mmCIF file of C-alpha atoms in Angstrom:
data_model
loop_
_atom_site.group_PDB
_atom_site.id
_atom_site.type_symbol
_atom_site.label_atom_id
_atom_site.label_comp_id
_atom_site.label_asym_id
_atom_site.label_seq_id
_atom_site.Cartn_x
_atom_site.Cartn_y
_atom_site.Cartn_z
ATOM 1 C CA UNK A 168 27.956 38.298 60.728
ATOM 2 C CA UNK A 169 24.282 37.596 60.119
ATOM 3 C CA UNK A 170 22.881 34.090 59.918
ATOM 4 C CA UNK A 171 19.283 34.942 59.190
ATOM 5 C CA UNK A 172 18.344 31.625 57.568
ATOM 6 C CA UNK A 173 19.672 28.081 57.687
ATOM 7 C CA UNK A 174 22.385 26.658 59.899
ATOM 8 C CA UNK A 175 25.053 28.929 61.284
ATOM 9 C CA UNK A 176 28.595 27.656 60.866
ATOM 10 C CA UNK A 177 30.896 30.508 61.916
ATOM 11 C CA UNK A 178 34.111 30.021 63.876
ATOM 12 C CA UNK A 179 34.070 30.161 67.678
ATOM 13 C CA UNK A 180 34.036 33.663 69.134
ATOM 14 C CA UNK A 181 31.772 35.146 66.468
ATOM 15 C CA UNK A 182 28.333 36.694 66.869
ATOM 16 C CA UNK A 183 25.335 35.282 65.008
ATOM 17 C CA UNK A 184 22.503 37.806 64.600
ATOM 18 C CA UNK A 185 18.938 36.494 64.608
ATOM 19 C CA UNK A 186 16.048 38.678 63.435
ATOM 20 C CA UNK A 187 12.306 37.990 63.543
ATOM 21 C CA UNK A 188 12.417 36.374 60.065
ATOM 22 C CA UNK A 189 14.753 33.678 61.460
ATOM 23 C CA UNK A 190 12.206 32.442 64.015
ATOM 24 C CA UNK A 191 11.278 28.800 63.630
ATOM 25 C CA UNK A 192 14.475 27.910 61.770
ATOM 26 C CA UNK A 193 17.106 25.672 63.387
ATOM 27 C CA UNK A 194 20.590 27.059 64.055
ATOM 28 C CA UNK A 195 23.749 25.130 64.834
ATOM 29 C CA UNK A 196 26.455 27.122 66.605
ATOM 30 C CA UNK A 197 29.757 26.345 68.290
ATOM 31 C CA UNK A 198 30.536 26.696 71.982
ATOM 32 C CA UNK A 199 31.896 30.158 72.684
ATOM 33 C CA UNK A 200 29.796 31.891 70.035
ATOM 34 C CA UNK A 201 27.302 34.635 70.830
ATOM 35 C CA UNK A 202 23.723 34.673 69.597
ATOM 36 C CA UNK A 203 22.315 38.195 69.270
ATOM 37 C CA UNK A 204 18.531 38.443 68.967
ATOM 38 C CA UNK A 205 17.445 41.758 67.387
ATOM 39 C CA UNK A 206 13.683 42.406 67.356
ATOM 40 C CA UNK A 207 11.536 45.450 66.690
ATOM 41 C CA UNK A 208 9.045 46.690 69.284
ATOM 42 C CA UNK A 209 6.128 48.403 67.585
ATOM 43 C CA UNK A 210 3.813 51.148 68.722
ATOM 44 C CA UNK A 211 1.538 51.359 65.643
ATOM 45 C CA UNK A 212 -1.058 53.748 67.075
ATOM 46 C CA UNK A 213 -1.065 56.038 70.115
ATOM 47 C CA UNK A 214 -1.739 54.026 73.261
ATOM 48 C CA UNK A 215 -0.344 50.762 71.886
ATOM 49 C CA UNK A 216 2.922 48.981 72.525
ATOM 50 C CA UNK A 217 4.694 45.660 72.105
ATOM 51 C CA UNK A 218 7.222 44.980 74.846
ATOM 52 C CA UNK A 219 9.541 42.073 74.011
ATOM 53 C CA UNK A 220 11.625 39.841 76.263
ATOM 54 C CA UNK A 221 13.812 36.895 75.248
ATOM 55 C CA UNK A 222 14.564 33.931 77.524
ATOM 56 C CA UNK A 223 16.975 31.036 76.977
ATOM 57 C CA UNK A 224 16.496 27.426 77.990
ATOM 58 C CA UNK A 225 18.204 25.461 79.275
ATOM 59 C CA UNK A 226 20.527 27.951 80.949
ATOM 60 C CA UNK A 227 23.179 25.216 81.104
ATOM 61 C CA UNK A 228 23.494 25.489 77.267
ATOM 62 C CA UNK A 229 22.610 29.144 76.567
ATOM 63 C CA UNK A 230 23.562 31.888 79.020
ATOM 64 C CA UNK A 231 21.858 35.298 78.971
ATOM 65 C CA UNK A 232 24.129 38.302 78.576
ATOM 66 C CA UNK A 233 23.658 41.985 77.850
ATOM 67 C CA UNK A 234 20.421 43.393 76.503
ATOM 68 C CA UNK A 235 19.335 46.847 75.398
ATOM 69 C CA UNK A 236 16.418 48.767 73.961
ATOM 70 C CA UNK A 237 16.921 51.688 71.588
ATOM 71 C CA UNK A 238 15.106 54.987 71.825
ATOM 72 C CA UNK A 239 11.777 55.165 69.981
ATOM 73 C CA UNK A 240 11.851 56.522 66.436
ATOM 74 C CA UNK A 241 8.950 57.557 64.209
ATOM 75 C CA UNK A 242 7.823 54.775 61.894
ATOM 76 C CA UNK A 243 6.719 55.340 58.300
ATOM 77 C CA UNK A 244 3.117 55.074 59.544
ATOM 78 C CA UNK A 245 1.343 56.712 62.469
ATOM 79 C CA UNK A 246 3.327 54.939 65.188
ATOM 80 C CA UNK A 247 6.849 54.518 66.481
ATOM 81 C CA UNK A 248 9.327 51.646 66.804
ATOM 82 C CA UNK A 249 12.315 50.757 68.934
ATOM 83 C CA UNK A 250 14.749 47.863 68.814
ATOM 84 C CA UNK A 251 15.236 45.198 71.492
ATOM 85 C CA UNK A 252 18.633 43.463 71.428
ATOM 86 C CA UNK A 253 19.603 40.524 73.651
ATOM 87 C CA UNK A 254 22.854 38.518 73.661
ATOM 88 C CA UNK A 255 23.208 34.875 74.674
ATOM 89 C CA UNK A 256 26.407 32.837 74.966
ATOM 90 C CA UNK A 257 26.623 29.239 73.780
ATOM 91 C CA UNK A 258 28.336 27.799 76.853
ATOM 92 C CA UNK A 259 27.919 24.025 76.510
ATOM 93 C CA UNK A 260 27.064 21.428 73.882
ATOM 94 C CA UNK A 261 23.391 20.523 73.685
ATOM 95 C CA UNK A 262 20.011 21.599 72.391
ATOM 96 C CA UNK A 263 18.271 24.735 73.526
ATOM 97 C CA UNK A 264 15.944 27.455 72.460
ATOM 98 C CA UNK A 265 15.459 31.167 72.659
ATOM 99 C CA UNK A 266 11.852 32.211 73.259
ATOM 100 C CA UNK A 267 10.806 35.774 72.512
ATOM 101 C CA UNK A 268 7.563 36.894 74.101
ATOM 102 C CA UNK A 269 5.911 40.150 73.171
ATOM 103 C CA UNK A 270 3.244 41.525 75.464
ATOM 104 C CA UNK A 271 1.080 43.873 73.429
ATOM 105 C CA UNK A 272 -1.119 46.506 75.010
ATOM 106 C CA UNK A 273 -3.678 48.655 73.214
ATOM 107 C CA UNK A 274 -5.671 51.300 75.072
ATOM 108 C CA UNK A 275 -8.445 51.654 72.494
ATOM 109 C CA UNK A 276 -8.788 48.022 71.312
ATOM 110 C CA UNK A 277 -10.090 44.790 72.798
ATOM 111 C CA UNK A 278 -7.446 42.119 73.449
ATOM 112 C CA UNK A 279 -8.474 39.885 70.469
ATOM 113 C CA UNK A 280 -7.620 42.796 68.133
ATOM 114 C CA UNK A 281 -4.367 43.352 70.032
ATOM 115 C CA UNK A 282 -2.669 39.917 70.216
ATOM 116 C CA UNK A 283 0.572 39.111 72.001
ATOM 117 C CA UNK A 284 3.513 37.896 69.908
ATOM 118 C CA UNK A 285 5.688 34.812 70.416
ATOM 119 C CA UNK A 286 8.767 33.706 68.476
ATOM 120 C CA UNK A 287 11.098 30.782 69.051
ATOM 121 C CA UNK A 288 14.600 29.983 67.797
ATOM 122 C CA UNK A 289 15.840 26.356 67.997
ATOM 123 C CA UNK A 290 19.553 26.223 68.810
ATOM 124 C CA UNK A 291 21.998 23.317 68.770
ATOM 125 C CA UNK A 292 25.396 24.010 70.323
ATOM 126 C CA UNK A 293 28.327 21.842 69.231
ATOM 127 C CA UNK A 294 31.842 21.804 70.607
#
């Protein structure tokens, strides 16, 4: 099930999928549910990359689980993309957040033309 906007209200044991477009929106989930963050790493030109990681806080509310990165595929433009997926379990009632940080590198560009990326998802876990 995808809860890409607005509050999530699925039954316990379900997985709520969060994409980049959901960043900045609040989500309410139940204890026992899984939050799956699915983000695209981009490599728009040769020598560039965006490597994403997602961290949860506090770990007493959101527990990190499995994560994976797909193989690179050719994009519609000159570059390639791959998909970063990270699962987090809602383990206790409380407020938390998932912070995605993307470190971008560009061989042929100065850092101001090659900015890092940050996204945040506000999560409230209820019983």
